Coordinates of C-alpha atoms in Angstrom, one line a residue:
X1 CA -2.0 -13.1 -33.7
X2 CA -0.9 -12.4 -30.5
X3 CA 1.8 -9.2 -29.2
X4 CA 3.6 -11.1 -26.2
X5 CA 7.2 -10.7 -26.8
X6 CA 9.7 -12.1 -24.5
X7 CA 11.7 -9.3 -25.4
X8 CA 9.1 -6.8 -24.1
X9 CA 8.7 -8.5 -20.7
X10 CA 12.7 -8.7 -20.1
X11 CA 12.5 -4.7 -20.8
X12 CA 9.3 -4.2 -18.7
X13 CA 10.7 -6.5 -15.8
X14 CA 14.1 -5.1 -15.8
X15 CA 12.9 -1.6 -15.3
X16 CA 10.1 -2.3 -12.7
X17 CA 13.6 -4.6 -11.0
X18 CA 15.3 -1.3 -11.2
X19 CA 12.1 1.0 -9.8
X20 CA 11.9 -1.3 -6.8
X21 CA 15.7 -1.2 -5.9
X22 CA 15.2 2.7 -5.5
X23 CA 11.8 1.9 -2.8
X24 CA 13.6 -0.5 -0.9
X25 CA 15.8 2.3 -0.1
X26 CA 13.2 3.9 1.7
X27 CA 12.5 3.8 5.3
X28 CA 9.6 1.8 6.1
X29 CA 6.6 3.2 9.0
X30 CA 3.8 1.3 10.6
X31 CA 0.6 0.8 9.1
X32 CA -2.3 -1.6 9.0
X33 CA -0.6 -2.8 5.5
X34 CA 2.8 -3.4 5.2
X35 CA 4.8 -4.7 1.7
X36 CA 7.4 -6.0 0.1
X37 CA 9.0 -4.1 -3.2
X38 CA 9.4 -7.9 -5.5
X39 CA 10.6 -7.5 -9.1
X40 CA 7.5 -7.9 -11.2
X41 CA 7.5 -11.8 -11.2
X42 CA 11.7 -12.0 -10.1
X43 CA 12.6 -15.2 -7.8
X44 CA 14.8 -12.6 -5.8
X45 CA 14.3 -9.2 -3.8
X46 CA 16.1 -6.6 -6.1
X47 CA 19.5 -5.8 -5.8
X48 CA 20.0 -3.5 -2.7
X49 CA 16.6 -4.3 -1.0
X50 CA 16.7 -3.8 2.6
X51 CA 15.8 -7.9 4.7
X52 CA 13.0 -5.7 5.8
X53 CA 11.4 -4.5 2.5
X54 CA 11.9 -7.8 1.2
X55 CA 10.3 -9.6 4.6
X56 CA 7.0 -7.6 5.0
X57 CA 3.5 -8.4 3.9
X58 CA 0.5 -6.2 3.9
X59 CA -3.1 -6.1 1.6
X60 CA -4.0 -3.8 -1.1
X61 CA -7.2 -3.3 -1.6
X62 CA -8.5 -2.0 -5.0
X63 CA -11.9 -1.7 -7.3
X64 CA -13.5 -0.7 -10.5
X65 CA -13.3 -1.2 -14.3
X66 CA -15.5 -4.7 -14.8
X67 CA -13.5 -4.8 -18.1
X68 CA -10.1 -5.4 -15.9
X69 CA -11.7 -8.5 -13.8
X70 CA -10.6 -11.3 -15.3
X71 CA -7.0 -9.9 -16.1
X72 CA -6.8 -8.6 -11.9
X73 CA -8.1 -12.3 -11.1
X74 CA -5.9 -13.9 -13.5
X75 CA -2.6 -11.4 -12.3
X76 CA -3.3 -11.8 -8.4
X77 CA -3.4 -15.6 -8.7
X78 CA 0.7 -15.0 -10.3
X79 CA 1.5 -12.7 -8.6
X80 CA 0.7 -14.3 -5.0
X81 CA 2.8 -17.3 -6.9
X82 CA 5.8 -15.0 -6.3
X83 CA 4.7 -12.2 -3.9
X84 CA 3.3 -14.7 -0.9
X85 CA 3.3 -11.7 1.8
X86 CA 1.1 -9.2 -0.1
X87 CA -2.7 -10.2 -0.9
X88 CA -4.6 -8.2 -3.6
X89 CA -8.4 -7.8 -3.2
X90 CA -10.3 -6.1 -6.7
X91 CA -13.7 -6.2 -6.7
X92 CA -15.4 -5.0 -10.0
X93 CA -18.4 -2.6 -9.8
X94 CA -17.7 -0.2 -13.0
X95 CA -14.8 2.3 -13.2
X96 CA -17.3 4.6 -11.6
X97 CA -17.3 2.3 -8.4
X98 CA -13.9 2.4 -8.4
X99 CA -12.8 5.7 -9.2
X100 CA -15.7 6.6 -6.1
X101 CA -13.7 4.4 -3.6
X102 CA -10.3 5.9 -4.6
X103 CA -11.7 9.4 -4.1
X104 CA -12.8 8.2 -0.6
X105 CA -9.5 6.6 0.6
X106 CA -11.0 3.0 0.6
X107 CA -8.9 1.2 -2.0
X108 CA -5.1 1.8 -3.0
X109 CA -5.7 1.9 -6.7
X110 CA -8.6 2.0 -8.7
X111 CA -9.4 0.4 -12.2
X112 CA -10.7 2.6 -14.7
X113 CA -11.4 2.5 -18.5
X114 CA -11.5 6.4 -19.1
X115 CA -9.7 9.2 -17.6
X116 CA -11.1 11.4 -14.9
X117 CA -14.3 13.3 -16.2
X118 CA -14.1 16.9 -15.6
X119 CA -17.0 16.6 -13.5
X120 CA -15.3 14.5 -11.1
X121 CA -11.6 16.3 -11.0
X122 CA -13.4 18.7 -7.7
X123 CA -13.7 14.9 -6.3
X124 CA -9.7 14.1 -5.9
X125 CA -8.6 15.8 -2.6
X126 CA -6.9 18.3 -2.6
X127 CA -2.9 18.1 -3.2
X128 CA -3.3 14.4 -4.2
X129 CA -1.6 14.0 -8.2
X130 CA -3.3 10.8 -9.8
X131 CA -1.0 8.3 -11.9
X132 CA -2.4 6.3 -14.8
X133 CA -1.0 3.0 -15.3
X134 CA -2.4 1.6 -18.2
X135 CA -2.7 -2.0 -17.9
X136 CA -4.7 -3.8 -21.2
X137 CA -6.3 -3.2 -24.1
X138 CA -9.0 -4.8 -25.8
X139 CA -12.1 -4.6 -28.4
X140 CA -15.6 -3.9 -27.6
X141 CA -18.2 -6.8 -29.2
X142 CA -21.1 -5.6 -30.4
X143 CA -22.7 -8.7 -29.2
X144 CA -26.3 -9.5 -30.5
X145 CA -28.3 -13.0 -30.4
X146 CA -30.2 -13.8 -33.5
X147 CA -30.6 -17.4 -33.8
X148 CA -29.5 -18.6 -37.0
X149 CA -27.9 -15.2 -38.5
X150 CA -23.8 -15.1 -38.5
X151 CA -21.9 -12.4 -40.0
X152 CA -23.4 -9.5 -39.4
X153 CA -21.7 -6.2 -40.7
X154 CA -22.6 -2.8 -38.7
X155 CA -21.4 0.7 -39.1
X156 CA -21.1 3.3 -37.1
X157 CA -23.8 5.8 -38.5
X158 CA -26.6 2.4 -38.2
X159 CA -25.2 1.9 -34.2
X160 CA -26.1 5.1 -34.0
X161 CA -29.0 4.8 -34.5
X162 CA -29.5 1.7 -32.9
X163 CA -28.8 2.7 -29.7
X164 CA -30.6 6.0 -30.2
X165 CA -33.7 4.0 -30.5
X166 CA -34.3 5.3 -34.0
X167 CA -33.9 1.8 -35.8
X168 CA -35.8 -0.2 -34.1
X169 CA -36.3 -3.7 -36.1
X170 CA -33.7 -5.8 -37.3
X171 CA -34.7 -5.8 -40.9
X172 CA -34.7 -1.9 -40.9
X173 CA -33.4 -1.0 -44.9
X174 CA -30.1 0.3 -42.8
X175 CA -29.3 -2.8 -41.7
X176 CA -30.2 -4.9 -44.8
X177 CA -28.1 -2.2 -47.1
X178 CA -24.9 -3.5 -44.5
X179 CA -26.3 -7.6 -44.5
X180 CA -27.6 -8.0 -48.5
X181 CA -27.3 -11.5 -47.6
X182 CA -28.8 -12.2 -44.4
X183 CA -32.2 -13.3 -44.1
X184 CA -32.9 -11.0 -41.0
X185 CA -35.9 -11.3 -39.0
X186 CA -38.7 -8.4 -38.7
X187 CA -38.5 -8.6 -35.1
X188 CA -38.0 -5.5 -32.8
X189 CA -34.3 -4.7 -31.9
X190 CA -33.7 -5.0 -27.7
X191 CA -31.1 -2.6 -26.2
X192 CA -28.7 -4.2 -23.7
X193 CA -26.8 -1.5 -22.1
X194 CA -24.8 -0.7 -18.4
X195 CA -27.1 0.8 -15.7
X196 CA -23.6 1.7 -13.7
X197 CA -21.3 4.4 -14.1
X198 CA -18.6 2.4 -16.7
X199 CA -15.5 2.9 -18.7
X200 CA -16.9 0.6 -21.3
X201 CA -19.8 3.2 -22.1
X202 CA -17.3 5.9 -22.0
X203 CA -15.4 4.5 -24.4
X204 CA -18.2 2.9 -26.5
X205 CA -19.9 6.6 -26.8
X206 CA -16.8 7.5 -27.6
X207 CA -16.5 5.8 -30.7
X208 CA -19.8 6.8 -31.6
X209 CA -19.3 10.6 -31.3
X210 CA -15.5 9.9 -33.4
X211 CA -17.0 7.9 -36.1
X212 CA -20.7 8.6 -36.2
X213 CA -20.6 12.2 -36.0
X214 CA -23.6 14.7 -36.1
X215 CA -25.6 10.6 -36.3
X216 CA -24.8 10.5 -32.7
X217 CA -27.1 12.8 -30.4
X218 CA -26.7 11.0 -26.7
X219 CA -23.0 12.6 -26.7
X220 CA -20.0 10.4 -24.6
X221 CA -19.6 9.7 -20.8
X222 CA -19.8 7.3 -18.1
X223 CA -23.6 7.0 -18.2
X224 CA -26.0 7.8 -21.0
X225 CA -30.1 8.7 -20.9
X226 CA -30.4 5.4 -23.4
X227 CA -33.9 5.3 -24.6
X228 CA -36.7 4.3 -22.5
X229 CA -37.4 0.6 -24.4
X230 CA -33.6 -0.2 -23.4
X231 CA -33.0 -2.6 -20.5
X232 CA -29.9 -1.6 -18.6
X233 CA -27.9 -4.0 -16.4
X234 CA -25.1 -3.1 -13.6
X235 CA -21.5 -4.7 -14.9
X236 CA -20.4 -6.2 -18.1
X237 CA -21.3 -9.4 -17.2
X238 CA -25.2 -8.7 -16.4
X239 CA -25.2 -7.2 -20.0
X240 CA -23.9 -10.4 -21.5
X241 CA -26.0 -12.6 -19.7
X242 CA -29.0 -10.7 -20.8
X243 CA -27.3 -10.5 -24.3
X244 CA -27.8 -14.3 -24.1
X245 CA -31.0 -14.5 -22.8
X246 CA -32.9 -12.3 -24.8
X247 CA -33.2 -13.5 -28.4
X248 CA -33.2 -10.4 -30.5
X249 CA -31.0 -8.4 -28.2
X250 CA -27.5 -6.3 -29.1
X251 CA -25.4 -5.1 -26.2
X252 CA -21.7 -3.7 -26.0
X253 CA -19.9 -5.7 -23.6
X254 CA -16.0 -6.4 -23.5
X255 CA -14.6 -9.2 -26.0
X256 CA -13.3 -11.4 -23.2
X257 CA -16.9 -11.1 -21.3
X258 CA -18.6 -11.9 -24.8
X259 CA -16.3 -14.6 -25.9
X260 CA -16.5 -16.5 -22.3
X261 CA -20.1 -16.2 -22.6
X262 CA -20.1 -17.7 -26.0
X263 CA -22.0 -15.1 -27.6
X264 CA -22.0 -14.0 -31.3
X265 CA -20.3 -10.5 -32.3
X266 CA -20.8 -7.9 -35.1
X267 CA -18.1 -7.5 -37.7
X268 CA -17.3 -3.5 -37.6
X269 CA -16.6 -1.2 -40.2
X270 CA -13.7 1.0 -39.6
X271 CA -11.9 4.2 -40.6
X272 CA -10.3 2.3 -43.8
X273 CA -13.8 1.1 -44.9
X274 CA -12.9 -2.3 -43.9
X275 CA -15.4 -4.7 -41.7
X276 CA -13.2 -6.2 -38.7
X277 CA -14.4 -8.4 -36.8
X278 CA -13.1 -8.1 -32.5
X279 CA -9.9 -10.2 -31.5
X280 CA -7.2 -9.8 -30.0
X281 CA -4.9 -9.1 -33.5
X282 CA -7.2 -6.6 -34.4
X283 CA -7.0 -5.0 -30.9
X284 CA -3.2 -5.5 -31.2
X285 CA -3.4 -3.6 -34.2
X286 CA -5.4 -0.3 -33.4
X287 CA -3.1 0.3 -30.6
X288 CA -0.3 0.2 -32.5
X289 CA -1.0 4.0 -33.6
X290 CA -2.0 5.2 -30.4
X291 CA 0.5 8.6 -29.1
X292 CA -0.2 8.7 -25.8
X293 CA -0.2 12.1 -23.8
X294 CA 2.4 13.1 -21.3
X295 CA 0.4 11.5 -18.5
X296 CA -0.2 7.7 -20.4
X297 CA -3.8 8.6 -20.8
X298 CA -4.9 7.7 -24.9
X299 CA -7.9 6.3 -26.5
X300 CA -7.6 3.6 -29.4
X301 CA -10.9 4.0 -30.5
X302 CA -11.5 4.6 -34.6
X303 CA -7.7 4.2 -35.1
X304 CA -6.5 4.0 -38.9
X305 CA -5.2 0.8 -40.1
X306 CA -7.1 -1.8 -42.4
X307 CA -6.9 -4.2 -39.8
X308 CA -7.5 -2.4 -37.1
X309 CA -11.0 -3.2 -34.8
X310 CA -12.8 0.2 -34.3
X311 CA -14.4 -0.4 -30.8
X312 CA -11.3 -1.2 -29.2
X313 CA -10.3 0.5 -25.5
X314 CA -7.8 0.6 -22.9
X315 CA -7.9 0.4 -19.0
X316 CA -5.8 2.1 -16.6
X317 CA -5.0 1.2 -12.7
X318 CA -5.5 5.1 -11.0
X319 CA -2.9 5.4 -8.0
X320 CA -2.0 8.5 -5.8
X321 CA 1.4 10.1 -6.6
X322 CA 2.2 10.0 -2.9
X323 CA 1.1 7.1 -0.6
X324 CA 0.1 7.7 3.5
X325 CA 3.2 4.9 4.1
X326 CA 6.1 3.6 2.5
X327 CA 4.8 -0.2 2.9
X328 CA 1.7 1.0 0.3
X329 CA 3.8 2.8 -1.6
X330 CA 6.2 0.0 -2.3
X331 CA 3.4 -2.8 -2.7
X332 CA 1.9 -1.0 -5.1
X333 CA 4.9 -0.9 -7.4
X334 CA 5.2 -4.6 -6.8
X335 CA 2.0 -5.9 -7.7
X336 CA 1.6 -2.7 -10.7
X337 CA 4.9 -3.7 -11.6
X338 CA 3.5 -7.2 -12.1
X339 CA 1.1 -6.3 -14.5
X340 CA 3.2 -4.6 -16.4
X341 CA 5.8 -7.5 -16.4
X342 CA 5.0 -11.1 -16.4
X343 CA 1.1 -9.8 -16.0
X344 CA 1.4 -8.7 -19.4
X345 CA 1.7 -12.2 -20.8
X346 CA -1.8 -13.4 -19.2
X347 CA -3.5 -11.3 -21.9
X348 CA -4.1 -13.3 -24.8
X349 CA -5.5 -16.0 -22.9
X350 CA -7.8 -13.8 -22.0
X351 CA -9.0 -12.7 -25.4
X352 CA -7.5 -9.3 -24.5
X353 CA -4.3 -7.2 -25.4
X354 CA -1.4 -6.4 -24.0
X355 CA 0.3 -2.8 -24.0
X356 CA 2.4 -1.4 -27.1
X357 CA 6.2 -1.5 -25.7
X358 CA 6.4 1.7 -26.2
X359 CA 3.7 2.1 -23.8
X360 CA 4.7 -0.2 -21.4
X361 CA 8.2 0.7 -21.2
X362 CA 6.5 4.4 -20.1
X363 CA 4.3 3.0 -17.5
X364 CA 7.3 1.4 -16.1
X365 CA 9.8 4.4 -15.9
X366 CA 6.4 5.7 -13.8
X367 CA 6.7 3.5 -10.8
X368 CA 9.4 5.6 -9.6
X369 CA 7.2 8.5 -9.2
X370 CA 5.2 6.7 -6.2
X371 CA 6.2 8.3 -3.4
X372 CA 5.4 8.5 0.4

């Protein structure tokens, strides 16, 4: 099941049309990067855009959330399709990375699965107002390679203790209770976790602290003290490659990382006591309960619904309220704008999800409040 109506992308591209129309208005100033304000995937400048806005080029440069990579990748090659005069660079590296680099002035916007840690708000200077454009959701696979076993079931209280080291063989009674009819091996369980600072921990930690409970001990954030026995890679993709390599091995990793690597995925059990296993419907579904806060920030992890995938996360693109120039200003609401359009309709091929309307038509109406 996929959400991709062509009803939501008129809405989302009219609006992003109608944000732009008000930047073209404003004056444009030198810079090193300079922009044009195209509708989000329109054949045409918007209605009222200055020759000038429409003519200019520049580069945005952005980083972060290893989760968003194949989207950006996907999303730059369309958008440079209809937006030849700006050129988007994203580089992965964790939301860490990213968030990092935004802090330091080195990127335009940065990709990030989780909001801005407490610990980090002392790091945005001072009088800059971040945005949060959320841009795609999608599940978490609990990936594992076990040659010969398909199927397996997992709960949150037995993750737990998984990746608190404190079931350590695969044929552990907690286990078995979930897999009655697996033959599963008496092998030792290997830990596959991120090394980096990432929104996919975050958000997997998360989970564990909202569905596990007092099971979980290591608490939520960016990074975690995993146990000593686990081998930690930087970037989702390290993680599913050792995933793959290591038989015996079960790693969180983002669905669309797991699926290209072709590995196998746990089937989770979730608030309605119902095993789902990742996709893009089940996504679909968890987000569809999500309220997000005044500022788009939310978490669909352990949403309610029967068919709704309990590791599931989002991803936002963080931008500065006001911009050093009006060119950066307006090429970010092209290219955001894009994602949130036409950019929205690269998800499912991607195994991922695309925003709730609801929530899209929000982080729309929000262009308009990047300034320079």
């Amino acid at each position: 099941m996929q959400l991709r109506g062509s009803k939501q992308a008129a809405v989302a591209g009219g609006a992003v049309i109608a944000a732009l129309a008000l930047a073209a208005c404003s004056s444009s100033s030198s810079s090193s990067s300079s922009s044009t304000p195209a509708a989000s995937g329109a054949s045409t400048p918007a209605a009222g855009a200055t020759s000038s806005a429409a003519a200019a080029s520049g580069t945005i440069n952005a980083s972060g959330s290893t989760f968003q990579t194949n989207f950006q990748q996907a999303a730059i090659s369309g958008f440079k399709s209809v937006n030849s005069g700006i050129t988007v660079n994203y580089g992965g590296g964790g939301s860490g990375a990213g968030r990092t680099a935004l802090y330091a002035g080195t990127v335009l916007f940065a990709g990030s699965d989780s909001a801005i840690p407490a610990s980090e708000q002392s790091k945005v200077p001072a009088g800059k107002t971040v945005l949060y454009f959320p841009v795609q959701i999608g599940p978490i696979a609990l990936a594992y390679n076990l040659p010969g076993i398909t199927g397996l079931k997992l709960d949150a209280t037995t993750l737990a203790g998984i990746f608190q080291g404190t079931i350590t063989t695969w044929n552990d009674p907690a286990i078995k209770a979930l897999n009655p009819s697996l033959s599963l091996p008496s092998s030792s369980i290997t830990l596959e976790v991120r090394a980096d600072s990432s929104g996919t921990t975050a958000n997997f930690s998360q989970y564990l602290v909202d569905a596990a409970g007092s099971a979980w001990k290591l608490k939520t954030a960016s990074t975690i003290t995993w146990p000593k026995t686990a081998h930690a890679s930087t970037g989702g993709a390290s993680v599913a490659a050792a995933i793959k390599s290591t038989t015996g091995s079960i790693g969180y990793v983002d669905f669309s990382t797991a699926t290209a690597a072709g590995l196998s995925a746990a089937s989770i059990k979730n608030s309605a006591g119902s095993y789902v296993a990742p996709s893009t419907a089940a996504a679909t579904a968890a987000a569809t309960h999500v309220t997000p806060k005044a500022n788009l920030t939310f978490s669909t992890a352990d949403e309610p619904g029967a068919t709704s995938y309990p590791v599931t996360y989002q991803s936002w693109d963080l931008v500065y309220a006001k911009q050093a120039n009006a060119n950066d200003a307006a090429m970010l609401k092209a290219y955001i704008g894009y994602l949130l359009g036409p950019g929205q309709q690269l998800l499912s091929t991607l195994n991922l999800a695309a925003l709730p309307p609801a929530i899209d038509s929000a982080a729309v109406a929000q262009l308009s409040q990047i300034t320079s």
